[in-house]
PDB file of C-alpha atoms in Angstrom:
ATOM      1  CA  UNK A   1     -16.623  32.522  14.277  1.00 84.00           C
ATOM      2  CA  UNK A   2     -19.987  33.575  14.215  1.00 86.00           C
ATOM      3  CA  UNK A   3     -20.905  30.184  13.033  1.00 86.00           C
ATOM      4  CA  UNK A   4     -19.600  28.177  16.012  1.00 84.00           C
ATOM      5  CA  UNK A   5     -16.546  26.543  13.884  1.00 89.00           C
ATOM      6  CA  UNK A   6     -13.355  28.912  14.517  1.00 96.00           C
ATOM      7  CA  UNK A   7     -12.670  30.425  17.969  1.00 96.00           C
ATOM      8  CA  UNK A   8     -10.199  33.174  19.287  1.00 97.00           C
ATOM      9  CA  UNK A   9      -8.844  34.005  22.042  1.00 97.00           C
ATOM     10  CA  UNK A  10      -6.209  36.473  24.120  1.00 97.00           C
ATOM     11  CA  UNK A  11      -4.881  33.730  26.234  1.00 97.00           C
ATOM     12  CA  UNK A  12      -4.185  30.121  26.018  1.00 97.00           C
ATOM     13  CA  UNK A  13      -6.303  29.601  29.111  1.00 97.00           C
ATOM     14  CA  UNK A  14      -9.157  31.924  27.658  1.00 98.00           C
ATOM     15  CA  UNK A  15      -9.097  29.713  24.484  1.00 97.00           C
ATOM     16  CA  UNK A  16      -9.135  26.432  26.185  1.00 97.00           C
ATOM     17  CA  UNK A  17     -12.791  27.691  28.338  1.00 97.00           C
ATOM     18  CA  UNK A  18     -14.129  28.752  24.926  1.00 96.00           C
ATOM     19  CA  UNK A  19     -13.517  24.951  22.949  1.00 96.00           C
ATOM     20  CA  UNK A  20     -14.389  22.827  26.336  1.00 95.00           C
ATOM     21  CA  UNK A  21     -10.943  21.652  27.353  1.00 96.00           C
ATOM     22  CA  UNK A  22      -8.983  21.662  30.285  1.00 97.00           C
ATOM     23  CA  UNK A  23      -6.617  24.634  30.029  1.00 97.00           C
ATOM     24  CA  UNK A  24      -3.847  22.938  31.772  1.00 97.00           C
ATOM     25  CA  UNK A  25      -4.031  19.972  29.702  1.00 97.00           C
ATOM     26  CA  UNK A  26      -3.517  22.802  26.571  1.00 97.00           C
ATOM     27  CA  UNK A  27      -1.202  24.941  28.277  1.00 97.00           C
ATOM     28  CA  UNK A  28       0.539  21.231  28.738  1.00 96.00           C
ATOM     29  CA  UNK A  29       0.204  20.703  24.941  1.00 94.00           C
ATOM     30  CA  UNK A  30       1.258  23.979  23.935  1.00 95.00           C
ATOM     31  CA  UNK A  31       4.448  23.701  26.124  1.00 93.00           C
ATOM     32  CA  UNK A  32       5.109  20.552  24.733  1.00 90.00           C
ATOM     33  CA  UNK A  33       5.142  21.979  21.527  1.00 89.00           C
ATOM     34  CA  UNK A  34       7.011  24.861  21.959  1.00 91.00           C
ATOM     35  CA  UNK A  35       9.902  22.776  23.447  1.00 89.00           C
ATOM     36  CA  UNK A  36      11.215  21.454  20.392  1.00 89.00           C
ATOM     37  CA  UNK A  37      10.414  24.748  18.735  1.00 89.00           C
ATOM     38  CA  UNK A  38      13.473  25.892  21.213  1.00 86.00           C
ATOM     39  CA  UNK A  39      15.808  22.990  19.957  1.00 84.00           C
ATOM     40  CA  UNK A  40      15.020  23.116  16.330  1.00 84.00           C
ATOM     41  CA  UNK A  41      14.171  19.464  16.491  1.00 84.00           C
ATOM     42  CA  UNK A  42      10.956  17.742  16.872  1.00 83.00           C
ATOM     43  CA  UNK A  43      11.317  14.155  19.005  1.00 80.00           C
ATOM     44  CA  UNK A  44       7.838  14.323  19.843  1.00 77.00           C
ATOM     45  CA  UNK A  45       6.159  14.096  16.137  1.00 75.00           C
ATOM     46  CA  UNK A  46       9.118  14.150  14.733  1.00 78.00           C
ATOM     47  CA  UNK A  47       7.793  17.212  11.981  1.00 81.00           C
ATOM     48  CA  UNK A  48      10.520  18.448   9.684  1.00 83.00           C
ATOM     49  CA  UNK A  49      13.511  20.640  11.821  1.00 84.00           C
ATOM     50  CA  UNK A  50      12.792  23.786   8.920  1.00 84.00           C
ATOM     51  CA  UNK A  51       9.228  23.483  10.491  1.00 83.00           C
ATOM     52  CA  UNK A  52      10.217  24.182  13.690  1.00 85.00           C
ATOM     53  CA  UNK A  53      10.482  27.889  13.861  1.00 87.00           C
ATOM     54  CA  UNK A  54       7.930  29.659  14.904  1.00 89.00           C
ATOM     55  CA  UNK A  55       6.387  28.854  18.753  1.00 91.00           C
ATOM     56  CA  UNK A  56       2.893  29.972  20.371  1.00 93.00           C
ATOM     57  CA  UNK A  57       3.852  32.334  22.553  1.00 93.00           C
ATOM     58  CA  UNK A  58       1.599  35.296  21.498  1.00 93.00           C
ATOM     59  CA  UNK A  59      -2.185  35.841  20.940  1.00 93.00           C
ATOM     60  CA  UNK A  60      -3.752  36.015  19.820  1.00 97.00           C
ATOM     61  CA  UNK A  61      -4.859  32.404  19.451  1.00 97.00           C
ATOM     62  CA  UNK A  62      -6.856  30.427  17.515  1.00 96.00           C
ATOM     63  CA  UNK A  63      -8.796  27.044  17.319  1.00 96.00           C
ATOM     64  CA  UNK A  64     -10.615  25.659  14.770  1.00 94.00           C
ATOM     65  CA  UNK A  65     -13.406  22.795  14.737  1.00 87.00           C
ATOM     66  CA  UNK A  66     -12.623  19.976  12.088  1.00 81.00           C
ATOM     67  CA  UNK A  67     -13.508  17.680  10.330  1.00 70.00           C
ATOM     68  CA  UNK A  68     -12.047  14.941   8.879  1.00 62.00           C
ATOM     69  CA  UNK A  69     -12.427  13.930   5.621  1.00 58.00           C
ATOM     70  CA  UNK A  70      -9.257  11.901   4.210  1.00 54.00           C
ATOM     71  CA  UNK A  71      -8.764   8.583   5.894  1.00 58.00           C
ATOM     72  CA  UNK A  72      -4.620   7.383   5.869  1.00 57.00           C
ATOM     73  CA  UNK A  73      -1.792   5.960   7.629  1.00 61.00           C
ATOM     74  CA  UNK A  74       1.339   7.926   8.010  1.00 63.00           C
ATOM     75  CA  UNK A  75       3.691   5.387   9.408  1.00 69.00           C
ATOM     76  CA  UNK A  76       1.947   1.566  10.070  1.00 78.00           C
ATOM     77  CA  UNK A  77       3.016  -1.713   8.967  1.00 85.00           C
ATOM     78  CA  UNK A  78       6.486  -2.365   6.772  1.00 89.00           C
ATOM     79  CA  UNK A  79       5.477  -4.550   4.226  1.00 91.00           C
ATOM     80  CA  UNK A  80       6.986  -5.205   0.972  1.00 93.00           C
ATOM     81  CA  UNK A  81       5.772  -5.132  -3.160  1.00 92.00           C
ATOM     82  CA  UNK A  82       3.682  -8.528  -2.469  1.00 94.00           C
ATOM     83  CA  UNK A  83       1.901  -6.929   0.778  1.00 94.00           C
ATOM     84  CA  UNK A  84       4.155  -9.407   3.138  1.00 95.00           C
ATOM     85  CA  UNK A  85       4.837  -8.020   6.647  1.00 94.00           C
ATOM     86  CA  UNK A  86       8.112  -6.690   7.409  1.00 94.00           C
ATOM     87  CA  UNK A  87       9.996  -6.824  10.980  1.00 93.00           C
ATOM     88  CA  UNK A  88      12.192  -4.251  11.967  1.00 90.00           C
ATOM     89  CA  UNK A  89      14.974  -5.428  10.184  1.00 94.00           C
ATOM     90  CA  UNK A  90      12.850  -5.757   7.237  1.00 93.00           C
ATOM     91  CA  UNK A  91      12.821  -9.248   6.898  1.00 96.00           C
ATOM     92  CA  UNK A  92       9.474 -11.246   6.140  1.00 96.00           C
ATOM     93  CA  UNK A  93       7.346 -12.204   8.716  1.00 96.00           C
ATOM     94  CA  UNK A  94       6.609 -15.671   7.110  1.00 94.00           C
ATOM     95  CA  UNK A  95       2.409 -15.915   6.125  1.00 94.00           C
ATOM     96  CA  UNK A  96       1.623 -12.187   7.624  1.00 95.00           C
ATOM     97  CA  UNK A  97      -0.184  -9.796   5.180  1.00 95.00           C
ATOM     98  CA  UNK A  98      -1.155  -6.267   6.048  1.00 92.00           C
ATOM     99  CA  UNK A  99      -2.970  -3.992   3.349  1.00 90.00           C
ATOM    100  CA  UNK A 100      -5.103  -0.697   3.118  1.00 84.00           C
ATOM    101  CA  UNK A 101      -4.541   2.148   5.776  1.00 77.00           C
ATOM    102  CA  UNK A 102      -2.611  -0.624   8.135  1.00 78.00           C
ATOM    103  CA  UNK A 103       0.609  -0.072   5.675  1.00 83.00           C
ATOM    104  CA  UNK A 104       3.290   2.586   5.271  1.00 66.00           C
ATOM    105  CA  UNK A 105       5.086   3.960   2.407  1.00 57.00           C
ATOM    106  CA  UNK A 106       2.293   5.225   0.506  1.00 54.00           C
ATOM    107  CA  UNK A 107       1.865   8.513   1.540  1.00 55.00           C
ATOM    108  CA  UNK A 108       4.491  10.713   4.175  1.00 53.00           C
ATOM    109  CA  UNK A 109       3.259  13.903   6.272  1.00 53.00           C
ATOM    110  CA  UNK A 110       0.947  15.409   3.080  1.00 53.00           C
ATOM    111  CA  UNK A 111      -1.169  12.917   2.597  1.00 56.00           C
ATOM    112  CA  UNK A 112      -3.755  14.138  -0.260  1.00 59.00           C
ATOM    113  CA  UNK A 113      -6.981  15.008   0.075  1.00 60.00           C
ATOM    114  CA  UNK A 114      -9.253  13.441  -2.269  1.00 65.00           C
ATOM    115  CA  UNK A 115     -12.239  11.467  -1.591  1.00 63.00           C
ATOM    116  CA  UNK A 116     -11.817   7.767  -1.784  1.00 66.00           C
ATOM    117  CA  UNK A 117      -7.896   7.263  -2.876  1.00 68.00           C
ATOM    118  CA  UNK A 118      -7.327   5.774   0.820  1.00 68.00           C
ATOM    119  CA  UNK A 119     -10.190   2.804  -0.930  1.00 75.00           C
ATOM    120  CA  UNK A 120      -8.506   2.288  -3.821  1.00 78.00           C
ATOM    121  CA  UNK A 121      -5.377   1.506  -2.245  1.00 79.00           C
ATOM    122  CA  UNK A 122      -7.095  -0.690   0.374  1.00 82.00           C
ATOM    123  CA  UNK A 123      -8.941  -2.302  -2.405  1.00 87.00           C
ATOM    124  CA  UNK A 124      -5.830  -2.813  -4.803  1.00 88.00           C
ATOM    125  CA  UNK A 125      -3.125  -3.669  -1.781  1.00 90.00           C
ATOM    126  CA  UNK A 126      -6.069  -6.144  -0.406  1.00 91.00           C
ATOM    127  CA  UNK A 127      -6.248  -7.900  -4.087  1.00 92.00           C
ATOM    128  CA  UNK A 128      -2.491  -7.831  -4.313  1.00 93.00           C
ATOM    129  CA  UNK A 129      -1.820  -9.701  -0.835  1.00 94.00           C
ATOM    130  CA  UNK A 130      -4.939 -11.749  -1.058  1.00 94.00           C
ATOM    131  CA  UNK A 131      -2.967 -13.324  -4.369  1.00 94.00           C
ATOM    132  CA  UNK A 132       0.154 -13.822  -2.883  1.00 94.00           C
ATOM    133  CA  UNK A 133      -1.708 -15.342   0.524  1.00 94.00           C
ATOM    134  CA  UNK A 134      -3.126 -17.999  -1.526  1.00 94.00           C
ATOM    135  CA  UNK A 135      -0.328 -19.226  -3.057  1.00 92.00           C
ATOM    136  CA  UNK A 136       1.321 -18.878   0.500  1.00 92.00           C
ATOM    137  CA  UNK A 137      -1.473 -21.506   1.761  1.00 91.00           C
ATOM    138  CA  UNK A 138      -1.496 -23.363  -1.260  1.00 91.00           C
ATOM    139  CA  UNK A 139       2.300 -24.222  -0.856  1.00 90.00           C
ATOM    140  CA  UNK A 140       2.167 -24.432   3.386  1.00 84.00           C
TER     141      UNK A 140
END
């Protein structure tokens, strides 16, 4: 705290005046939140049900400036093994490629945090549709 990067507060209105937000846009967000919380299922974010347990209801509360430092997709294009884009019935879409942090199915809601990995995929998804593109054009 004393460093500017974690904040605390008694109220959810005290909390939004100390990280520059609107407190009714929080208090909106909060309530949001704790809605599904009540019902055991999230249709917002749609987080795991055993997740949604505990509300914020009490102080007191807490925010905390990030960073980020992992760059992913968690959801994004359907594609399939040769990088081809899927439609919702997971058929082809005929000379579409999508690659890198555009796709899903690589990572779910943990995605891991080391430096780069989201590059490597890019990199070997990228040479993966780029070969399967050509041969696309060669043919059409």
């Amino acid at each position: 705290m004393s460093q500017g990067a974690v904040f605390k507060a008694d109220s959810i209105q005290e909390l939004a005046e100390k990280i520059a937000v609107d407190p009714a846009n929080l208090t909106a967000t909060v309530n949001r939140y704790n809605e599904p919380v009540v019902e055991g299922k999230d249709l917002n974010l749609y987080k795991d049900d055993h997740f949604m347990t505990l509300p914020v209801k009490e102080g007191p509360f807490y925010a905390v400036r990030a960073n980020s430092t992992t760059l992913g997709t968690v959801g994004g294009a359907l594609v399939n093994e040769h990088f081809e884009a899927l439609n919702v019935k997971r058929q082809v879409i005929d000379g579409i490629y999508a690659v890198g942090n555009d796709v899903s199915g690589l990572y779910d809601s943990s995605y891991p945090t080391i430096e780069g990995l989201s590059n490597a995929f890019a990199w070997n998804s990228g040479r993966i549709a780029g070969r399967y593109a050509s041969a696309y054009a060669t043919k059409n």
